[in-house]
mmCIF file of C-alpha atoms in Angstrom:
data_model
loop_
_atom_site.group_PDB
_atom_site.id
_atom_site.type_symbol
_atom_site.label_atom_id
_atom_site.label_comp_id
_atom_site.label_asym_id
_atom_site.label_seq_id
_atom_site.Cartn_x
_atom_site.Cartn_y
_atom_site.Cartn_z
ATOM 1 C CA MET A 1 1.097 7.949 8.542
ATOM 2 C CA PRO A 2 1.088 11.712 9.285
ATOM 3 C CA GLN A 3 -0.646 12.700 12.504
ATOM 4 C CA LEU A 4 -3.450 15.253 12.551
ATOM 5 C CA PRO A 5 -2.301 18.362 14.501
ATOM 6 C CA GLY A 6 -4.002 19.162 17.758
ATOM 7 C CA ARG A 7 -5.553 22.262 16.134
ATOM 8 C CA PRO A 8 -5.913 21.232 12.484
ATOM 9 C CA ASP A 9 -6.753 23.708 9.726
ATOM 10 C CA LEU A 10 -9.555 22.505 7.425
ATOM 11 C CA ASP A 11 -8.606 25.020 4.720
ATOM 12 C CA GLN A 12 -5.069 23.627 4.673
ATOM 13 C CA LEU A 13 -6.418 20.089 4.273
ATOM 14 C CA ARG A 14 -8.621 21.268 1.408
ATOM 15 C CA ARG A 15 -5.554 22.830 -0.235
ATOM 16 C CA GLN A 16 -3.680 19.527 0.114
ATOM 17 C CA ALA A 17 -6.554 17.750 -1.649
ATOM 18 C CA ARG A 18 -6.695 20.352 -4.448
ATOM 19 C CA GLU A 19 -2.932 20.156 -4.990
ATOM 20 C CA LEU A 20 -3.073 16.361 -5.118
ATOM 21 C CA HIS A 21 -5.975 16.562 -7.592
ATOM 22 C CA ARG A 22 -4.129 19.045 -9.822
ATOM 23 C CA ALA A 23 -1.007 16.872 -9.773
ATOM 24 C CA ALA A 24 -3.036 13.820 -10.825
ATOM 25 C CA LEU A 25 -4.705 15.750 -13.646
ATOM 26 C CA GLY A 26 -1.238 16.831 -14.770
ATOM 27 C CA GLY A 27 -0.135 13.211 -15.096
ATOM 28 C CA ASP A 28 2.025 12.968 -11.952
ATOM 29 C CA ALA A 29 2.536 9.209 -11.447
ATOM 30 C CA GLY A 30 2.738 9.409 -7.655
ATOM 31 C CA ALA A 31 -0.469 11.439 -7.400
ATOM 32 C CA LEU A 32 -2.298 9.141 -9.805
ATOM 33 C CA GLY A 33 -1.136 6.134 -7.784
ATOM 34 C CA ARG A 34 -2.494 7.613 -4.538
ATOM 35 C CA LEU A 35 -5.904 8.310 -6.112
ATOM 36 C CA ARG A 36 -6.129 4.858 -7.695
ATOM 37 C CA GLN A 37 -5.550 3.253 -4.299
ATOM 38 C CA VAL A 38 -8.853 4.680 -3.073
ATOM 39 C CA SER A 39 -10.996 5.290 -6.174
ATOM 40 C CA GLY A 40 -11.460 4.451 -9.824
ATOM 41 C CA THR A 41 -11.757 8.131 -10.776
ATOM 42 C CA VAL A 42 -9.374 11.071 -10.905
ATOM 43 C CA ALA A 43 -11.735 13.477 -9.136
ATOM 44 C CA LEU A 44 -11.420 15.989 -6.308
ATOM 45 C CA SER A 45 -13.509 13.696 -4.109
ATOM 46 C CA ALA A 46 -10.940 10.932 -4.675
ATOM 47 C CA ALA A 47 -8.136 13.317 -3.664
ATOM 48 C CA GLN A 48 -10.054 14.244 -0.501
ATOM 49 C CA LEU A 49 -10.507 10.560 0.321
ATOM 50 C CA ALA A 50 -6.771 9.940 -0.217
ATOM 51 C CA ILE A 51 -5.919 12.792 2.180
ATOM 52 C CA ALA A 52 -8.359 11.408 4.750
ATOM 53 C CA ARG A 53 -6.834 7.927 4.474
ATOM 54 C CA ASP A 54 -3.349 9.424 4.900
ATOM 55 C CA TYR A 55 -4.438 10.759 8.296
ATOM 56 C CA GLY A 56 -6.053 7.451 9.277
ATOM 57 C CA PHE A 57 -9.721 8.333 8.633
ATOM 58 C CA PRO A 58 -12.042 6.162 6.511
ATOM 59 C CA SER A 59 -13.627 9.114 4.685
ATOM 60 C CA TRP A 60 -13.344 12.870 4.091
ATOM 61 C CA PRO A 61 -16.527 13.615 6.121
ATOM 62 C CA ARG A 62 -15.041 11.733 9.103
ATOM 63 C CA LEU A 63 -11.816 13.753 8.819
ATOM 64 C CA LYS A 64 -13.776 17.016 8.474
ATOM 65 C CA ALA A 65 -15.937 16.173 11.490
ATOM 66 C CA GLU A 66 -12.862 15.437 13.615
ATOM 67 C CA VAL A 67 -11.223 18.721 12.570
ATOM 68 C CA GLU A 68 -14.336 20.682 13.483
ATOM 69 C CA ARG A 69 -14.654 18.816 16.798
ATOM 70 C CA ARG A 70 -11.065 19.609 17.798
ATOM 71 C CA ARG A 71 -11.384 23.258 16.806
ATOM 72 C CA ALA A 72 -14.592 23.567 18.810
ATOM 73 C CA ARG A 73 -12.996 22.019 21.924
ATOM 74 C CA ALA A 74 -9.948 24.259 21.592
ATOM 75 C CA ALA A 75 -12.167 27.328 21.266
ATOM 76 C CA SER A 76 -14.142 26.359 24.356
ATOM 77 C CA GLY A 77 -10.954 25.908 26.392
ATOM 78 C CA ALA A 78 -11.470 22.179 26.812
ATOM 79 C CA GLY A 79 -8.037 21.456 25.355
ATOM 80 C CA GLU A 80 -7.039 18.848 22.864
ATOM 81 C CA ASP A 81 -8.780 15.503 22.755
ATOM 82 C CA ARG A 82 -7.886 12.158 21.328
ATOM 83 C CA ALA A 83 -8.333 11.762 17.576
ATOM 84 C CA GLY A 84 -11.139 9.193 17.834
ATOM 85 C CA GLU A 85 -11.548 5.706 19.137
ATOM 86 C CA ASP A 86 -8.943 4.222 16.805
ATOM 87 C CA SER A 87 -6.252 6.845 17.382
ATOM 88 C CA ALA A 88 -2.618 5.884 17.554
ATOM 89 C CA ALA A 89 -0.640 5.253 20.710
ATOM 90 C CA GLY A 90 3.130 5.189 20.847
ATOM 91 C CA ALA A 91 5.246 3.035 23.117
ATOM 92 C CA GLY A 92 3.933 2.663 26.645
ATOM 93 C CA PRO A 93 1.161 1.030 28.655
ATOM 94 C CA GLU A 94 -1.576 2.255 26.307
ATOM 95 C CA ALA A 95 0.151 0.739 23.273
ATOM 96 C CA ASP A 96 0.698 -2.551 25.127
ATOM 97 C CA GLU A 97 -2.975 -2.645 26.031
ATOM 98 C CA LEU A 98 -4.056 -2.049 22.417
ATOM 99 C CA ILE A 99 -1.755 -4.768 21.090
ATOM 100 C CA ALA A 100 -2.845 -7.207 23.781
ATOM 101 C CA GLY A 101 -6.431 -6.622 22.696
ATOM 102 C CA GLN A 102 -5.595 -7.406 19.074
ATOM 103 C CA TYR A 103 -4.168 -10.815 19.988
ATOM 104 C CA ALA A 104 -6.352 -11.726 22.972
ATOM 105 C CA ASP A 105 -8.236 -14.404 21.018
ATOM 106 C CA ARG A 106 -5.259 -15.509 18.909
ATOM 107 C CA PRO A 107 -2.202 -15.579 21.209
ATOM 108 C CA GLN A 108 -0.386 -17.991 18.886
ATOM 109 C CA LEU A 109 0.024 -15.133 16.405
ATOM 110 C CA ARG A 110 1.628 -12.660 18.813
ATOM 111 C CA PRO A 111 5.142 -14.096 18.103
ATOM 112 C CA VAL A 112 4.622 -13.182 14.422
ATOM 113 C CA LEU A 113 4.136 -9.517 15.335
ATOM 114 C CA ASP A 114 7.120 -9.729 17.707
ATOM 115 C CA ALA A 115 9.271 -11.120 14.873
ATOM 116 C CA VAL A 116 8.358 -8.150 12.639
ATOM 117 C CA LEU A 117 9.126 -5.672 15.416
ATOM 118 C CA ALA A 118 12.421 -7.430 16.158
ATOM 119 C CA ALA A 119 13.461 -6.859 12.531
ATOM 120 C CA LEU A 120 12.975 -3.074 12.698
ATOM 121 C CA PRO A 121 16.500 -2.169 13.926
ATOM 122 C CA ALA A 122 17.830 -3.618 10.670
ATOM 123 C CA VAL A 123 15.364 -1.535 8.647
ATOM 124 C CA GLY A 124 15.839 1.992 9.979
ATOM 125 C CA PRO A 125 14.724 4.416 12.718
ATOM 126 C CA ALA A 126 10.997 3.687 12.916
ATOM 127 C CA THR A 127 8.176 4.511 15.302
ATOM 128 C CA VAL A 128 5.723 1.809 16.345
ATOM 129 C CA GLN A 129 2.173 3.103 16.722
ATOM 130 C CA ALA A 130 -0.515 0.793 18.089
ATOM 131 C CA ARG A 131 -4.109 1.245 17.043
ATOM 132 C CA LYS A 132 -7.252 -0.619 17.974
ATOM 133 C CA THR A 133 -7.053 -3.111 15.082
ATOM 134 C CA LEU A 134 -3.477 -2.875 13.767
ATOM 135 C CA VAL A 135 0.076 -1.736 14.429
ATOM 136 C CA SER A 136 1.582 0.976 12.192
ATOM 137 C CA LEU A 137 5.308 1.246 11.452
ATOM 138 C CA VAL A 138 6.222 4.851 10.711
ATOM 139 C CA THR A 139 9.271 6.557 9.210
ATOM 140 C CA PRO A 140 10.026 10.174 10.147
ATOM 141 C CA ARG A 141 7.856 11.051 7.131
ATOM 142 C CA ARG A 142 4.865 8.655 7.086
ATOM 143 C CA THR A 143 3.632 5.076 7.580
ATOM 144 C CA PHE A 144 5.553 2.497 5.559
ATOM 145 C CA ALA A 145 4.050 -0.734 6.910
ATOM 146 C CA VAL A 146 1.217 -2.081 9.045
ATOM 147 C CA VAL A 147 0.756 -5.384 10.861
ATOM 148 C CA GLN A 148 -2.734 -6.767 11.403
ATOM 149 C CA ALA A 149 -4.047 -10.105 12.646
ATOM 150 C CA VAL A 150 -6.758 -10.709 10.039
ATOM 151 C CA THR A 151 -7.775 -14.292 10.897
ATOM 152 C CA LYS A 152 -7.216 -16.759 13.734
ATOM 153 C CA SER A 153 -4.281 -18.225 11.773
ATOM 154 C CA ARG A 154 -2.813 -15.346 9.744
ATOM 155 C CA VAL A 155 -1.164 -11.972 10.195
ATOM 156 C CA ASP A 156 -0.886 -9.617 7.227
ATOM 157 C CA LEU A 157 2.185 -7.441 6.851
ATOM 158 C CA GLY A 158 0.989 -4.518 4.738
ATOM 159 C CA LEU A 159 3.592 -2.484 2.846
ATOM 160 C CA ARG A 160 3.252 0.914 1.212
ATOM 161 C CA LEU A 161 4.948 0.356 -2.145
ATOM 162 C CA ASP A 162 3.256 2.800 -4.512
ATOM 163 C CA TYR A 163 4.963 1.518 -7.662
ATOM 164 C CA GLU A 164 5.045 -2.245 -6.970
ATOM 165 C CA ARG A 165 2.279 -4.469 -8.325
ATOM 166 C CA PRO A 166 1.239 -7.726 -6.635
ATOM 167 C CA GLY A 167 3.273 -10.781 -7.556
ATOM 168 C CA GLY A 168 5.018 -13.680 -5.822
ATOM 169 C CA ARG A 169 4.570 -13.267 -2.071
ATOM 170 C CA LEU A 170 3.141 -9.785 -2.551
ATOM 171 C CA LEU A 171 -0.665 -9.959 -2.618
ATOM 172 C CA PRO A 172 -3.165 -7.129 -3.169
ATOM 173 C CA ALA A 173 -3.967 -5.166 -0.010
ATOM 174 C CA ARG A 174 -7.525 -4.092 0.675
ATOM 175 C CA ASP A 175 -8.648 -2.095 3.695
ATOM 176 C CA LEU A 176 -5.200 -2.416 5.295
ATOM 177 C CA GLY A 177 -4.369 1.138 6.262
ATOM 178 C CA ALA A 178 -2.020 2.862 3.829
ATOM 179 C CA ALA A 179 -0.659 -0.449 2.498
ATOM 180 C CA THR A 180 -0.739 -1.143 -1.232
ATOM 181 C CA VAL A 181 0.407 -4.795 -1.016
ATOM 182 C CA ARG A 182 0.556 -7.374 1.747
ATOM 183 C CA ILE A 183 2.530 -10.477 2.730
ATOM 184 C CA PRO A 184 0.613 -13.152 4.684
ATOM 185 C CA LEU A 185 2.502 -14.494 7.719
ATOM 186 C CA THR A 186 1.499 -17.509 9.786
ATOM 187 C CA ARG A 187 4.587 -18.116 11.942
ATOM 188 C CA PRO A 188 7.645 -16.139 13.093
ATOM 189 C CA GLU A 189 9.875 -18.008 10.623
ATOM 190 C CA ASP A 190 7.953 -16.373 7.757
ATOM 191 C CA VAL A 191 9.741 -13.098 8.613
ATOM 192 C CA ASP A 192 12.737 -14.165 6.541
ATOM 193 C CA ALA A 193 15.350 -12.408 4.415
ATOM 194 C CA GLU A 194 12.862 -11.725 1.612
ATOM 195 C CA VAL A 195 10.395 -10.086 3.993
ATOM 196 C CA LEU A 196 13.214 -8.033 5.522
ATOM 197 C CA GLY A 197 14.170 -6.879 2.028
ATOM 198 C CA TRP A 198 10.612 -5.723 1.291
ATOM 199 C CA LEU A 199 10.476 -3.920 4.661
ATOM 200 C CA ARG A 200 13.712 -2.094 3.875
ATOM 201 C CA ARG A 201 12.443 -1.062 0.447
ATOM 202 C CA ALA A 202 9.140 0.196 1.878
ATOM 203 C CA TYR A 203 11.076 2.151 4.503
ATOM 204 C CA ARG A 204 13.344 3.763 1.888
ATOM 205 C CA GLU A 205 10.473 4.731 -0.401
ATOM 206 C CA ASN A 206 8.477 6.312 2.418
ATOM 207 C CA ALA A 207 11.346 7.940 4.311
ATOM 208 C CA ALA A 208 12.670 9.986 1.401
ATOM 209 C CA PRO A 209 10.903 13.263 0.548
ATOM 210 C CA PRO A 210 8.708 13.083 -2.555
ATOM 211 C CA PRO A 211 10.477 13.988 -5.798
ATOM 212 C CA PRO A 212 9.944 17.562 -6.974
ATOM 213 C CA ARG A 213 7.184 18.015 -9.480
ATOM 214 C CA ARG A 214 8.446 18.370 -13.019
ATOM 215 C CA PRO A 215 6.614 20.427 -15.610
ATOM 216 C CA ALA A 216 4.698 18.369 -18.136
ATOM 217 C CA ARG A 217 6.806 17.731 -21.205
ATOM 218 C CA ARG A 218 5.511 18.188 -24.708
ATOM 219 C CA PRO A 219 4.886 15.004 -26.706
ATOM 220 C CA ALA A 220 7.813 14.044 -28.899
ATOM 221 C CA PRO A 221 7.360 14.132 -32.705
ATOM 222 C CA VAL A 222 5.638 11.054 -34.135
ATOM 223 C CA LEU A 223 8.051 8.673 -35.851
ATOM 224 C CA GLY A 224 5.376 6.278 -37.072
ATOM 225 C CA GLN A 225 2.860 3.567 -36.213
ATOM 226 C CA LEU A 226 3.695 0.097 -34.945
ATOM 227 C CA THR A 227 1.588 -3.037 -34.774
ATOM 228 C CA VAL A 228 2.412 -5.248 -31.780
ATOM 229 C CA VAL A 229 1.165 -8.833 -31.673
ATOM 230 C CA ILE A 230 1.227 -10.580 -28.277
ATOM 231 C CA ASP A 231 1.390 -14.344 -28.823
ATOM 232 C CA GLY A 232 0.770 -16.183 -25.537
ATOM 233 C CA PHE A 233 1.306 -19.883 -24.933
ATOM 234 C CA ASP A 234 1.424 -22.407 -22.057
ATOM 235 C CA LEU A 235 -1.654 -21.136 -20.191
ATOM 236 C CA PRO A 236 -2.142 -22.316 -16.568
ATOM 237 C CA GLY A 237 -5.693 -23.724 -16.719
ATOM 238 C CA LEU A 238 -8.956 -22.521 -15.181
ATOM 239 C CA SER A 239 -7.866 -22.576 -11.515
ATOM 240 C CA CYS A 240 -4.762 -21.653 -9.551
ATOM 241 C CA ALA A 241 -3.559 -20.890 -6.031
ATOM 242 C CA PRO A 242 -0.495 -18.574 -6.403
ATOM 243 C CA ALA A 243 0.149 -18.349 -2.647
ATOM 244 C CA PRO A 244 0.829 -21.655 -0.833
ATOM 245 C CA GLY A 245 -2.215 -22.334 1.291
ATOM 246 C CA GLY A 246 -3.833 -19.153 -0.024
ATOM 247 C CA GLN A 247 -6.957 -18.417 -2.013
ATOM 248 C CA VAL A 248 -7.861 -20.671 -4.927
ATOM 249 C CA TYR A 249 -9.025 -18.710 -7.973
ATOM 250 C CA GLN A 250 -11.589 -20.294 -10.307
ATOM 251 C CA ASN A 251 -12.557 -19.735 -13.955
ATOM 252 C CA ILE A 252 -9.508 -17.561 -14.483
ATOM 253 C CA HIS A 253 -9.016 -15.613 -17.691
ATOM 254 C CA VAL A 254 -6.226 -13.470 -19.073
ATOM 255 C CA ALA A 255 -6.941 -10.265 -20.976
ATOM 256 C CA LEU A 256 -5.223 -7.283 -22.501
ATOM 257 C CA ALA A 257 -5.072 -4.489 -19.908
ATOM 258 C CA GLY A 258 -6.842 -1.347 -21.099
ATOM 259 C CA PRO A 259 -7.981 0.980 -22.424
ATOM 260 C CA ARG A 260 -9.762 3.152 -19.886
ATOM 261 C CA LYS A 261 -13.523 2.915 -19.570
ATOM 262 C CA ASN A 262 -15.131 5.531 -21.827
ATOM 263 C CA GLY A 263 -11.650 6.590 -22.873
ATOM 264 C CA ARG A 264 -10.083 7.279 -26.212
ATOM 265 C CA GLY A 265 -9.028 4.575 -28.616
ATOM 266 C CA GLN A 266 -12.045 2.309 -28.182
ATOM 267 C CA GLY A 267 -13.390 2.529 -31.700
ATOM 268 C CA ASP A 268 -12.624 -1.080 -32.643
ATOM 269 C CA ASN A 269 -15.497 -2.599 -30.587
ATOM 270 C CA ARG A 270 -13.348 -5.270 -28.970
ATOM 271 C CA ALA A 271 -14.943 -7.535 -26.375
ATOM 272 C CA ALA A 272 -14.058 -6.298 -22.900
ATOM 273 C CA LEU A 273 -14.884 -6.832 -19.228
ATOM 274 C CA VAL A 274 -15.069 -4.244 -16.461
ATOM 275 C CA VAL A 275 -12.389 -4.490 -13.737
ATOM 276 C CA PRO A 276 -14.037 -3.458 -10.426
ATOM 277 C CA GLY A 277 -12.149 -0.685 -8.674
ATOM 278 C CA ARG A 278 -9.924 -0.002 -11.672
ATOM 279 C CA PRO A 279 -10.239 2.635 -14.393
ATOM 280 C CA GLY A 280 -9.251 0.287 -17.218
ATOM 281 C CA LEU A 281 -11.023 -2.536 -19.029
ATOM 282 C CA ALA A 282 -9.927 -6.136 -19.538
ATOM 283 C CA THR A 283 -9.962 -6.449 -23.332
ATOM 284 C CA GLU A 284 -10.421 -9.679 -25.313
ATOM 285 C CA PRO A 285 -10.369 -12.084 -22.335
ATOM 286 C CA VAL A 286 -9.145 -15.620 -22.975
ATOM 287 C CA ALA A 287 -9.974 -18.610 -20.762
ATOM 288 C CA GLY A 288 -7.068 -20.020 -18.761
ATOM 289 C CA ASP A 289 -7.436 -23.464 -20.357
ATOM 290 C CA ALA A 290 -7.223 -22.187 -23.949
ATOM 291 C CA PRO A 291 -4.380 -23.643 -26.071
ATOM 292 C CA SER A 292 -3.062 -20.124 -26.792
ATOM 293 C CA ALA A 293 -3.913 -16.441 -26.626
ATOM 294 C CA CYS A 294 -3.267 -13.648 -29.114
ATOM 295 C CA TRP A 295 -3.839 -9.897 -29.073
ATOM 296 C CA GLU A 296 -2.988 -7.197 -31.637
ATOM 297 C CA VAL A 297 -2.182 -3.725 -30.307
ATOM 298 C CA PRO A 298 -1.657 -0.408 -32.132
ATOM 299 C CA VAL A 299 1.230 1.666 -30.772
ATOM 300 C CA THR A 300 2.384 5.145 -31.754
ATOM 301 C CA VAL A 301 6.171 5.535 -31.749
ATOM 302 C CA ARG A 302 7.764 8.920 -31.080
ATOM 303 C CA ARG A 303 11.380 10.075 -31.055
ATOM 304 C CA ASP A 304 13.094 12.917 -29.232
ATOM 305 C CA THR A 305 16.523 13.615 -27.761
ATOM 306 C CA ASP A 306 15.971 10.897 -25.132
ATOM 307 C CA GLY A 307 15.247 8.223 -27.743
ATOM 308 C CA LEU A 308 12.050 6.354 -28.590
ATOM 309 C CA ASP A 309 8.814 6.802 -26.701
ATOM 310 C CA PHE A 310 5.506 4.940 -27.017
ATOM 311 C CA SER A 311 1.850 5.885 -26.667
ATOM 312 C CA GLY A 312 -1.566 4.527 -27.476
ATOM 313 C CA PRO A 313 -4.772 3.316 -25.810
ATOM 314 C CA PHE A 314 -3.106 0.160 -24.476
ATOM 315 C CA VAL A 315 0.259 1.665 -23.463
ATOM 316 C CA HIS A 316 0.754 2.129 -19.701
ATOM 317 C CA GLY A 317 3.426 3.619 -17.437
ATOM 318 C CA ASP A 318 5.509 6.773 -17.414
ATOM 319 C CA ARG A 319 8.324 7.590 -19.839
ATOM 320 C CA THR A 320 10.758 5.259 -18.072
ATOM 321 C CA ASP A 321 8.290 2.388 -17.837
ATOM 322 C CA ARG A 322 6.179 2.303 -21.008
ATOM 323 C CA HIS A 323 4.646 -1.148 -21.236
ATOM 324 C CA LEU A 324 1.729 -3.299 -22.378
ATOM 325 C CA GLY A 325 -0.130 -5.149 -19.658
ATOM 326 C CA LEU A 326 -1.954 -8.433 -19.220
ATOM 327 C CA ALA A 327 -4.609 -8.821 -16.528
ATOM 328 C CA TRP A 328 -5.405 -12.106 -14.752
ATOM 329 C CA GLY A 329 -8.696 -12.489 -12.951
ATOM 330 C CA GLU A 330 -11.728 -14.554 -12.141
ATOM 331 C CA VAL A 331 -14.700 -14.216 -14.507
ATOM 332 C CA PRO A 332 -17.920 -14.835 -12.545
ATOM 333 C CA GLY A 333 -20.155 -14.243 -15.562
ATOM 334 C CA ASP A 334 -21.503 -10.809 -14.575
ATOM 335 C CA GLY A 335 -19.489 -8.803 -17.096
ATOM 336 C CA THR A 336 -16.489 -8.298 -14.790
ATOM 337 C CA LEU A 337 -12.977 -9.632 -14.413
ATOM 338 C CA ARG A 338 -11.970 -9.835 -10.734
ATOM 339 C CA LEU A 339 -8.298 -8.932 -10.978
ATOM 340 C CA PHE A 340 -5.782 -10.806 -8.820
ATOM 341 C CA ARG A 341 -2.553 -10.619 -10.820
ATOM 342 C CA GLY A 342 -1.008 -8.679 -13.712
ATOM 343 C CA ALA A 343 1.952 -9.012 -16.080
ATOM 344 C CA LYS A 344 4.038 -6.283 -17.682
ATOM 345 C CA LEU A 345 5.639 -6.382 -21.171
ATOM 346 C CA ARG A 346 8.019 -3.414 -21.201
ATOM 347 C CA LEU A 347 8.329 -1.628 -24.523
ATOM 348 C CA VAL A 348 11.235 0.456 -23.204
ATOM 349 C CA ASP A 349 13.350 -2.717 -22.916
ATOM 350 C CA ILE A 350 13.232 -3.384 -26.691
ATOM 351 C CA GLU A 351 16.243 -2.483 -28.831
ATOM 352 C CA PRO A 352 15.385 0.649 -30.867
ATOM 353 C CA SER A 353 16.729 -0.965 -34.036
ATOM 354 C CA LEU A 354 14.251 -3.822 -33.621
ATOM 355 C CA VAL A 355 11.376 -1.368 -33.193
ATOM 356 C CA GLU A 356 12.404 0.523 -36.320
ATOM 357 C CA GLU A 357 12.665 -2.715 -38.292
ATOM 358 C CA ALA A 358 9.164 -3.745 -37.153
ATOM 359 C CA MET A 359 7.801 -0.351 -38.307
ATOM 360 C CA ARG A 360 8.774 -0.988 -41.917
ATOM 361 C CA PRO A 361 5.873 -1.582 -44.359
ATOM 362 C CA GLY A 362 4.523 -5.120 -44.140
ATOM 363 C CA ARG A 363 6.239 -5.811 -40.794
ATOM 364 C CA ARG A 364 5.085 -6.072 -37.185
ATOM 365 C CA LEU A 365 6.557 -6.551 -33.724
ATOM 366 C CA VAL A 366 5.767 -9.948 -32.160
ATOM 367 C CA ALA A 367 5.989 -10.644 -28.419
ATOM 368 C CA ARG A 368 5.969 -14.342 -27.584
ATOM 369 C CA ILE A 369 5.251 -14.910 -23.914
ATOM 370 C CA ARG A 370 4.958 -18.004 -21.736
ATOM 371 C CA LEU A 371 1.866 -17.377 -19.618
ATOM 372 C CA THR A 372 2.898 -19.525 -16.642
ATOM 373 C CA ASP A 373 5.719 -19.055 -14.180
ATOM 374 C CA PRO A 374 8.081 -21.882 -13.089
ATOM 375 C CA ARG A 375 5.492 -23.025 -10.492
ATOM 376 C CA GLY A 376 2.718 -23.299 -13.075
ATOM 377 C CA ASN A 377 0.872 -20.185 -11.893
ATOM 378 C CA PRO A 378 -0.124 -17.235 -14.098
ATOM 379 C CA VAL A 379 2.938 -15.215 -15.036
ATOM 380 C CA CYS A 380 3.045 -11.850 -13.276
ATOM 381 C CA ALA A 381 4.964 -8.621 -12.723
ATOM 382 C CA ARG A 382 7.725 -7.682 -15.182
ATOM 383 C CA VAL A 383 8.328 -10.549 -17.589
ATOM 384 C CA HIS A 384 11.922 -11.262 -18.605
ATOM 385 C CA PRO A 385 13.554 -13.528 -21.204
ATOM 386 C CA PRO A 386 13.372 -16.425 -21.846
ATOM 387 C CA ALA A 387 9.687 -16.250 -20.862
ATOM 388 C CA LEU A 388 9.328 -13.241 -23.208
ATOM 389 C CA THR A 389 10.961 -12.675 -26.601
ATOM 390 C CA TRP A 390 10.540 -9.855 -29.122
ATOM 391 C CA SER A 391 11.002 -10.165 -32.891
ATOM 392 C CA ALA A 392 10.214 -8.226 -36.085
ATOM 393 C CA GLU A 393 8.260 -10.437 -38.481
ATOM 394 C CA PRO A 394 6.282 -10.126 -41.722
ATOM 395 C CA ALA A 395 2.621 -9.280 -41.245
ATOM 396 C CA GLN A 396 0.260 -12.119 -42.066
ATOM 397 C CA VAL A 397 -1.503 -11.697 -45.388
ATOM 398 C CA GLN A 398 -5.233 -12.432 -45.293
ATOM 399 C CA SER A 399 -6.328 -14.743 -48.088
ATOM 400 C CA GLY A 400 -9.272 -13.573 -50.232
#
C-alpha cells in the first residue's frame, strides 16, 4: 500500500483519480478491476474511493481531510503528524505493540501470523507494516497481502490478485484492506505449499510496474453471428459448503452472468436477479436441485489479423480472455442473487474451425458442462475438459 507523503498534494491525488477514471472509461482492464473492487459504477467518485483505499483510508472525504490537516500543520510549523489512528508502523517496538494488541484476546492465533511472516523470505523482499487491526505485507511498489485475525478461531490471509476470481481455497474478500481474495487460516500448518504459491503470485503481480496503457483498438470486422447453448448437468443441490468448516450456503441457484444493469442487449426480457455490489445481472437463474440447466446466448464473431474475437451482451473479459460466465449465489427471495462463486467458459479456447462450423446456417455451438466439481460443490473458476466440452450441432427445429 503506498504511503501518503508527509506534505501531500490534493491536486495530485485528484489527478490520480481522474486518470484512473479515464482509463476505466477507455476499457483498461486493470482500472476497471480497481473500480469494481469498491463500487458497482464506473464513476469519478468510484475512482476517488479507489485512490483513498490505496492509501489506507475508508473514503475520499477522510483522505481529503487528512491531506488538509497535514498541510495546515506543516504551514503552522507544527511539523508532520501521524496519518491517523490506524496508521502503519514498521518494524520496532510500536509495531510489536500493535500486533500484540491484535492477538491479546486470541493468543492461540499468533502462531498463524508468525507462520505467514516466516514464509516471507521465500516470497521476496517485503516490508511488514503493522496497523491497529491488521498487518500489511508490502512490496517496493504496494501492498500485496494482509493478515487479520477476524474471529477468535480464524485468521484471514488477504491477497491482492486483481485478475483472480474466488475458487477453491480462495474466498471473496470484503473489507480486508486492498485484498481481493482471502484464504482462511486456523493453524500454522495451514500455511502450506499452496498458500506459499499464492503469496508468491501476489508478490509478483504487485511488485512489477503496471503495464503501459495501450491505445484502444478498433473493433475487428464482423464475421457473423453465433448461437451458443450452455447445457448444464449434475447440479449440486440447494445447499453447499465449499470451504471445509466454512459458511454453508442455502437455496443456491446458478445463472447466466450478465448483461449489465440498464445496459445494451437486454431486449429479450429474460428473467434476471440483481447481484449486489456488481454491475451485472444474474440472468435466468436455475435452482441448484434442478435436473439440468440450459441457456441460449447470442455471440457476435469478428475476425482480424490476430484471429477470431467475440462480443455480445453476455461476453466478458478482454481480448485474451473472452468468456461466458455462470454465477452461483444464494437467492433469499428479495430479487437478488448473493454471489459466492463463479465459473468461466472461455470462448478463446475453442478451435476456430469449430466456431466457423457452428456459424453455418442451421447450426449452433453447444457447451456441455458438469456443474459440480470433484467434491460435489458448484463448479468454479475456469472450467476445463472433461467437465466442459464444445461441439457444433444442428439447431433444434420447433414443431408447429
